[in-house]
Amino acid sequence: MMSTRLTGAFAPAVTPFKPDLSPDLERFATHCHWLQQQGAGLAVFGTNSEANSLTVSERVMLLDHLIGQGLDASRILPGTGCCALPDTVELSHQATLHGCAGVLMLPPFFYKGVSDDGLFDYYTEVIERVAMDNLRVFLYHIPAFSGVPISLNLIERLASRFPQQIAGVKDSSGDWANLEAMLTSFPQLSIFPASESLLSRALPLGAAGCISATININPAAISAMCANWRAPDAAKAQASLDTIRQIIQKYPMIAALKWTIAHYRDDQQWQRQRPPLRALSEQQQSELQALLSAAGFAMPGLEAS
Amino acid sequence: MMSTRLTGAFAPAVTPFKPDLSPDLERFATHCHWLQQQGAGLAVFGTNSEANSLTVSERVMLLDHLIGQGLDASRILPGTGCCALPDTVELSHQATLHGCAGVLMLPPFFYKGVSDDGLFDYYTEVIERVAMDNLRVFLYHIPAFSGVPISLNLIERLASRFPQQIAGVKDSSGDWANLEAMLTSFPQLSIFPASESLLSRALPLGAAGCISATININPAAISAMCANWRAPDAAKAQASLDTIRQIIQKYPMIAALKWTIAHYRDDQQWQRQRPPLRALSEQQQSELQALLSAAGFAMPGLEAS
């Protein structure tokens, strides 16, 4: 089982918007091409993609466009978890038809305090309604946003009931003890922490890589760390990743990522977000620019994409 | 202004599902007819309607069906707030076209810690995109579920910017001080607490009525209390409402409402919920039945609907 697990660094690719706030298909594909060229996989429609600000039909259109533009579906892991069961089924079905590596599935996140039995019912309904052998589900544990945790007990029950379809977990809890428990309890699954800062601790315990916001701007170095964590200079590489992440984390994440892309592409269109999210203030932009410059940050290969 | 405010008891009408978990149009219309006959308005697609387990197209279909079946649009207040701006615009536009009393609008509820500026942008975009003079927006403050509070400051800013469109607030915080501040600060708005238990305190301060889950099963008495709170026997009426609410509140709310309707209609189809929500256990059902019987609870007029 281990050798067929999905591994690597997957970027929750940020989603550009046009002046009318519609998704910008062209810039999205350009960014995703660059990420794949730099060695990263694509966890499109993640939290940092503003996925939950997109309609179902917008997500369908964006994924169709990426596939049409020749992106490698076997390295795409779209977010498909919505509040409404039929929406989750539709998006998961589309991704699986396209041959995507899997789907990253939020639990339904409006109703709080729901039982593991209820969540088990929900995931069961989705898997049975998609009804495709090549569906691979990655459960998405992000309690600070969803308010609906994915417990170890729920993972255990779902992995036992659907050993073929339940392929992994993204742990965005930021709780090391929880990540360690997942890694220990489910060696057959691909467990992805949500930050590259955990790689040097998590990869030796069997983590599959990471799905991290900052892969949007630092894809080559983070991907290399996932592959080369046993190398002699790994500690130095980890420190270098941490430096960039700590700078970005001083600001609202999506706004900071979009500013960085806008700046290094010299394309201010990239800064736009859908309400209720907002771009960085002028002062934040200046500060961030100074910090990244001082750290010697660069985004190589943009001209080629 | 006061005389044109929307007032009364509005039920977040529960949504019945067929065995395949699709919405049951016929039972939904039957329930809504009964609620209107009993004097209640219809806050369809509320939290207790499982609205956030419905797709946009299912909500469109259900509202079209109610209007087609002759329900009074001027007493319908559909929930239209979604995570994605275009979904909120679509639902709000449809409701306004149908001549609904207004729309009850959740803030976008996935991203947490968003600024009042960002929420102001969001509501502004929705109102400007719907672009209809008869749009009436009721802001929905339900922080325990949305994780995104509607602050007094935000209400003030929106009401100043859109004095015609911002028509009211539903306060589901359960925080009396917050409700009192809303009532004091915004006498021109229709402020609805989320429980009939607050009516005897809130109506004298100018509350417009209530939008409460239990109106689904106790519509006539709660509607009467909204109209007759100055009557000599109002304290007794309030106590009677409280008795029923306290019984229902011992259980998961939606499941308890659906069980009650299923039991008094002798129609077990009504118990079904969409995952991740679940029906009451057998033991809970027996307990609830005993408690309601002991309280002399009845649902009059079901045979006529």
GROMACS .gro file of C-alpha atoms in nm, chain B residues 5-291:
model
  287
  310ARG     CA    1  -4.204   4.735   0.937
  311LEU     CA    2  -4.243   4.362   0.890
  312THR     CA    3  -4.385   4.206   1.207
  313GLY     CA    4  -4.510   3.876   1.337
  314ALA     CA    5  -4.404   3.519   1.399
  315PHE     CA    6  -4.207   3.363   1.113
  316ALA     CA    7  -4.135   2.991   1.105
  317PRO     CA    8  -3.805   2.864   0.969
  318ALA     CA    9  -4.016   2.598   0.797
  319VAL     CA   10  -3.855   2.256   0.822
  320THR     CA   11  -3.783   2.085   0.490
  321PRO     CA   12  -3.910   1.730   0.434
  322PHE     CA   13  -3.707   1.482   0.228
  323LYS     CA   14  -3.804   1.182   0.018
  324PRO     CA   15  -3.641   0.841   0.068
  325ASP     CA   16  -3.372   0.938  -0.187
  326LEU     CA   17  -3.304   1.252   0.023
  327SER     CA   18  -3.441   1.488  -0.241
  328PRO     CA   19  -3.668   1.767  -0.112
  329ASP     CA   20  -4.033   1.666  -0.085
  330LEU     CA   21  -4.215   1.950  -0.261
  331GLU     CA   22  -4.562   1.831  -0.176
  332ARG     CA   23  -4.511   1.783   0.198
  333PHE     CA   24  -4.321   2.113   0.212
  334ALA     CA   25  -4.610   2.306   0.058
  335THR     CA   26  -4.859   2.128   0.284
  336HIS     CA   27  -4.662   2.226   0.594
  337CYS     CA   28  -4.622   2.585   0.475
  338HIS     CA   29  -4.995   2.615   0.399
  339TRP     CA   30  -5.074   2.496   0.749
  340LEU     CA   31  -4.829   2.744   0.902
  341GLN     CA   32  -4.986   3.034   0.711
  342GLN     CA   33  -5.337   2.919   0.802
  343GLN     CA   34  -5.230   2.922   1.167
  344GLY     CA   35  -5.115   3.282   1.135
  345ALA     CA   36  -4.741   3.238   1.093
  346GLY     CA   37  -4.514   3.383   0.831
  347LEU     CA   38  -4.258   3.165   0.655
  348ALA     CA   39  -3.887   3.214   0.707
  349VAL     CA   40  -3.819   2.926   0.469
  350PHE     CA   41  -3.455   2.816   0.420
  351GLY     CA   42  -3.349   2.907   0.770
  352THR     CA   43  -3.105   2.722   0.991
  353ASN     CA   44  -3.379   2.488   1.111
  354SER     CA   45  -3.494   2.433   0.753
  355GLU     CA   46  -3.165   2.253   0.682
  356ALA     CA   47  -3.117   2.530   0.425
  357ASN     CA   48  -2.744   2.484   0.433
  358SER     CA   49  -2.790   2.122   0.335
  359LEU     CA   50  -2.979   2.229   0.022
  360THR     CA   51  -2.826   2.327  -0.311
  361VAL     CA   52  -2.907   2.660  -0.469
  362SER     CA   53  -3.119   2.495  -0.738
  363GLU     CA   54  -3.315   2.300  -0.476
  364ARG     CA   55  -3.394   2.624  -0.293
  365VAL     CA   56  -3.501   2.789  -0.618
  366MET     CA   57  -3.728   2.495  -0.697
  367LEU     CA   58  -3.883   2.487  -0.350
  368LEU     CA   59  -3.963   2.859  -0.348
  369ASP     CA   60  -4.104   2.845  -0.701
  370HIS     CA   61  -4.324   2.559  -0.584
  371LEU     CA   62  -4.456   2.750  -0.282
  372ILE     CA   63  -4.545   3.050  -0.495
  373GLY     CA   64  -4.703   2.823  -0.756
  374GLN     CA   65  -4.912   2.663  -0.481
  375GLY     CA   66  -5.055   3.000  -0.380
  376LEU     CA   67  -4.862   3.074  -0.062
  377ASP     CA   68  -4.863   3.445   0.025
  378ALA     CA   69  -4.523   3.583  -0.083
  379SER     CA   70  -4.571   3.896   0.124
  380ARG     CA   71  -4.542   3.673   0.432
  381ILE     CA   72  -4.240   3.473   0.308
  382LEU     CA   73  -3.887   3.565   0.415
  383PRO     CA   74  -3.650   3.315   0.250
  384GLY     CA   75  -3.297   3.260   0.371
  385THR     CA   76  -3.061   3.349   0.088
  386GLY     CA   77  -2.717   3.396   0.247
  387CYS     CA   78  -2.456   3.157   0.107
  388CYS     CA   79  -2.077   3.142   0.123
  389ALA     CA   80  -2.040   3.241  -0.242
  390LEU     CA   81  -2.153   3.589  -0.344
  391PRO     CA   82  -2.314   3.484  -0.676
  392ASP     CA   83  -2.529   3.225  -0.496
  393THR     CA   84  -2.657   3.486  -0.251
  394VAL     CA   85  -2.732   3.723  -0.539
  395GLU     CA   86  -2.920   3.456  -0.734
  396LEU     CA   87  -3.141   3.352  -0.441
  397SER     CA   88  -3.206   3.709  -0.330
  398HIS     CA   89  -3.299   3.808  -0.683
  399GLN     CA   90  -3.542   3.520  -0.718
  400ALA     CA   91  -3.710   3.595  -0.384
  401THR     CA   92  -3.744   3.963  -0.469
  402LEU     CA   93  -3.889   3.884  -0.813
  403HIS     CA   94  -4.151   3.669  -0.641
  404GLY     CA   95  -4.247   3.965  -0.422
  405CYS     CA   96  -4.129   3.810  -0.098
  406ALA     CA   97  -4.140   4.021   0.217
  407GLY     CA   98  -3.763   4.022   0.220
  408VAL     CA   99  -3.463   3.793   0.243
  409LEU     CA  100  -3.290   3.669   0.557
  410MET     CA  101  -2.921   3.686   0.478
  411LEU     CA  102  -2.650   3.494   0.656
  412PRO     CA  103  -2.305   3.642   0.618
  413PRO     CA  104  -2.060   3.429   0.416
  414PHE     CA  105  -1.972   3.179   0.687
  415PHE     CA  106  -1.667   2.974   0.596
  416TYR     CA  107  -1.392   3.232   0.638
  417LYS     CA  108  -1.359   3.338   1.000
  418GLY     CA  109  -1.221   3.654   1.154
  419VAL     CA  110  -1.329   3.864   0.856
  420SER     CA  111  -1.349   4.239   0.905
  421ASP     CA  112  -1.660   4.456   0.920
  422ASP     CA  113  -1.514   4.628   0.613
  423GLY     CA  114  -1.512   4.297   0.429
  424LEU     CA  115  -1.869   4.216   0.535
  425PHE     CA  116  -1.979   4.566   0.435
  426ASP     CA  117  -1.824   4.505   0.091
  427TYR     CA  118  -2.005   4.174   0.066
  428TYR     CA  119  -2.352   4.303   0.152
  429THR     CA  120  -2.296   4.607  -0.069
  430GLU     CA  121  -2.207   4.384  -0.365
  431VAL     CA  122  -2.517   4.171  -0.310
  432ILE     CA  123  -2.752   4.468  -0.285
  433GLU     CA  124  -2.600   4.641  -0.588
  434ARG     CA  125  -2.604   4.325  -0.798
  435VAL     CA  126  -2.964   4.235  -0.712
  436ALA     CA  127  -3.042   4.597  -0.802
  437MET     CA  128  -3.413   4.588  -0.728
  438ASP     CA  129  -3.601   4.863  -0.545
  439ASN     CA  130  -3.817   4.619  -0.355
  440LEU     CA  131  -3.527   4.415  -0.214
  441ARG     CA  132  -3.552   4.405   0.166
  442VAL     CA  133  -3.259   4.257   0.352
  443PHE     CA  134  -3.278   4.113   0.703
  444LEU     CA  135  -2.930   4.055   0.842
  445TYR     CA  136  -2.885   3.722   1.018
  446HIS     CA  137  -2.673   3.722   1.335
  447ILE     CA  138  -2.612   3.362   1.442
  448PRO     CA  139  -2.252   3.346   1.558
  449ALA     CA  140  -2.270   2.996   1.709
  450PHE     CA  141  -2.329   2.851   1.362
  451SER     CA  142  -2.184   3.106   1.122
  452GLY     CA  143  -1.879   3.199   1.328
  453VAL     CA  144  -1.918   3.542   1.166
  454PRO     CA  145  -2.100   3.791   1.389
  455ILE     CA  146  -2.303   4.084   1.255
  456SER     CA  147  -2.183   4.369   1.474
  457LEU     CA  148  -2.387   4.672   1.575
  458ASN     CA  149  -2.132   4.880   1.388
  459LEU     CA  150  -2.190   4.684   1.068
  460ILE     CA  151  -2.569   4.719   1.098
  461GLU     CA  152  -2.528   5.093   1.152
  462ARG     CA  153  -2.307   5.130   0.845
  463LEU     CA  154  -2.529   4.921   0.619
  464ALA     CA  155  -2.851   5.085   0.738
  465SER     CA  156  -2.700   5.427   0.671
  466ARG     CA  157  -2.576   5.331   0.326
  467PHE     CA  158  -2.893   5.142   0.223
  468PRO     CA  159  -3.180   5.286   0.429
  469GLN     CA  160  -3.438   5.142   0.190
  470GLN     CA  161  -3.297   4.790   0.157
  471ILE     CA  162  -3.176   4.714   0.510
  472ALA     CA  163  -3.505   4.628   0.675
  473GLY     CA  164  -3.419   4.425   0.982
  474VAL     CA  165  -3.210   4.178   1.175
  475LYS     CA  166  -3.262   3.833   1.315
  476ASP     CA  167  -3.067   3.797   1.638
  477SER     CA  168  -2.993   3.431   1.714
  478SER     CA  169  -2.714   3.511   1.958
  479GLY     CA  170  -2.926   3.430   2.260
  480ASP     CA  171  -2.753   3.728   2.423
  481TRP     CA  172  -3.015   3.957   2.577
  482ALA     CA  173  -2.775   4.252   2.604
  483ASN     CA  174  -2.707   4.230   2.231
  484LEU     CA  175  -3.077   4.209   2.146
  485GLU     CA  176  -3.154   4.504   2.372
  486ALA     CA  177  -2.878   4.708   2.209
  487MET     CA  178  -3.020   4.631   1.864
  488LEU     CA  179  -3.371   4.727   1.971
  489THR     CA  180  -3.249   5.051   2.125
  490SER     CA  181  -3.011   5.143   1.842
  491PHE     CA  182  -3.228   5.063   1.542
  492PRO     CA  183  -3.594   5.143   1.610
  493GLN     CA  184  -3.652   5.182   1.237
  494LEU     CA  185  -3.559   4.815   1.173
  495SER     CA  186  -3.756   4.496   1.230
  496ILE     CA  187  -3.560   4.315   1.497
  497PHE     CA  188  -3.653   3.951   1.544
  498PRO     CA  189  -3.521   3.747   1.835
  499ALA     CA  190  -3.483   3.376   1.763
  500SER     CA  191  -3.698   3.249   2.046
  501GLU     CA  192  -4.056   3.311   2.152
  502SER     CA  193  -3.932   3.291   2.510
  503LEU     CA  194  -3.801   3.646   2.470
  504LEU     CA  195  -4.130   3.789   2.340
  505SER     CA  196  -4.267   3.929   2.666
  506ARG     CA  197  -3.940   4.115   2.729
  507ALA     CA  198  -3.858   4.212   2.371
  508LEU     CA  199  -4.197   4.320   2.230
  509PRO     CA  200  -4.235   4.612   2.477
  510LEU     CA  201  -3.892   4.733   2.359
  511GLY     CA  202  -4.003   4.731   1.996
  512ALA     CA  203  -3.916   4.382   1.873
  513ALA     CA  204  -4.098   4.298   1.549
  514GLY     CA  205  -4.198   3.950   1.662
  515CYS     CA  206  -3.979   3.642   1.641
  516ILE     CA  207  -3.833   3.395   1.395
  517SER     CA  208  -3.823   3.080   1.599
  518ALA     CA  209  -3.783   2.710   1.526
  519THR     CA  210  -4.077   2.607   1.743
  520ILE     CA  211  -4.321   2.812   1.533
  521ASN     CA  212  -4.306   2.502   1.311
  522ILE     CA  213  -4.517   2.316   1.566
  523ASN     CA  214  -4.678   2.593   1.773
  524PRO     CA  215  -4.761   2.862   1.515
  525ALA     CA  216  -5.101   2.986   1.633
  526ALA     CA  217  -5.005   3.043   1.996
  527ILE     CA  218  -4.678   3.216   1.911
  528SER     CA  219  -4.842   3.433   1.646
  529ALA     CA  220  -5.115   3.527   1.895
  530MET     CA  221  -4.855   3.626   2.153
  531CYS     CA  222  -4.689   3.858   1.899
  532ALA     CA  223  -5.024   4.030   1.841
  533ASN     CA  224  -5.162   4.028   2.194
  534TRP     CA  225  -4.865   4.086   2.424
  535ARG     CA  226  -5.048   4.373   2.596
  536ALA     CA  227  -5.346   4.153   2.685
  537PRO     CA  228  -5.418   4.075   3.052
  538ASP     CA  229  -5.340   3.705   3.013
  539ALA     CA  230  -5.010   3.761   2.829
  540ALA     CA  231  -4.797   3.631   3.116
  541LYS     CA  232  -4.992   3.308   3.117
  542ALA     CA  233  -4.962   3.280   2.740
  543GLN     CA  234  -4.588   3.335   2.762
  544ALA     CA  235  -4.556   3.062   3.023
  545SER     CA  236  -4.746   2.824   2.801
  546LEU     CA  237  -4.514   2.894   2.505
  547ASP     CA  238  -4.213   2.847   2.729
  548THR     CA  239  -4.332   2.507   2.846
  549ILE     CA  240  -4.342   2.370   2.492
  550ARG     CA  241  -4.014   2.529   2.392
  551GLN     CA  242  -3.835   2.392   2.697
  552ILE     CA  243  -3.948   2.042   2.607
  553ILE     CA  244  -3.833   2.068   2.246
  554GLN     CA  245  -3.502   2.223   2.348
  555LYS     CA  246  -3.404   1.912   2.542
  556TYR     CA  247  -3.337   1.746   2.205
  557PRO     CA  248  -3.154   1.827   1.882
  558MET     CA  249  -3.384   2.098   1.749
  559ILE     CA  250  -3.450   1.995   1.389
  560ALA     CA  251  -3.488   1.628   1.477
  561ALA     CA  252  -3.733   1.714   1.755
  562LEU     CA  253  -3.943   1.936   1.527
  563LYS     CA  254  -3.952   1.673   1.254
  564TRP     CA  255  -4.044   1.400   1.499
  565THR     CA  256  -4.327   1.614   1.634
  566ILE     CA  257  -4.465   1.683   1.288
  567ALA     CA  258  -4.427   1.317   1.191
  568HIS     CA  259  -4.608   1.208   1.506
  569TYR     CA  260  -4.898   1.453   1.493
  570ARG     CA  261  -4.942   1.403   1.119
  571ASP     CA  262  -4.898   1.028   1.159
  572ASP     CA  263  -4.649   1.041   0.872
  573GLN     CA  264  -4.305   0.895   0.946
  574GLN     CA  265  -4.165   1.034   0.619
  575TRP     CA  266  -4.135   1.362   0.804
  576GLN     CA  267  -3.858   1.234   1.030
  577ARG     CA  268  -3.596   1.213   0.756
  578GLN     CA  269  -3.301   1.456   0.765
  579ARG     CA  270  -3.009   1.505   0.531
  580PRO     CA  271  -2.674   1.387   0.663
  581PRO     CA  272  -2.489   1.491   0.872
  582LEU     CA  273  -2.811   1.548   1.071
  583ARG     CA  274  -2.999   1.251   1.212
  584ALA     CA  275  -3.340   1.164   1.345
  585LEU     CA  276  -3.404   1.119   1.718
  586SER     CA  277  -3.325   0.782   1.870
  587GLU     CA  278  -3.617   0.556   1.963
  588GLN     CA  279  -3.568   0.644   2.327
  589GLN     CA  280  -3.566   1.017   2.258
  590GLN     CA  281  -3.883   0.979   2.054
  591SER     CA  282  -4.061   0.803   2.340
  592GLU     CA  283  -3.946   1.058   2.593
  593LEU     CA  284  -4.048   1.352   2.377
  594GLN     CA  285  -4.388   1.199   2.311
  595ALA     CA  286  -4.446   1.155   2.683
  596LEU     CA  287  -4.339   1.509   2.765
   0.00000   0.00000   0.00000
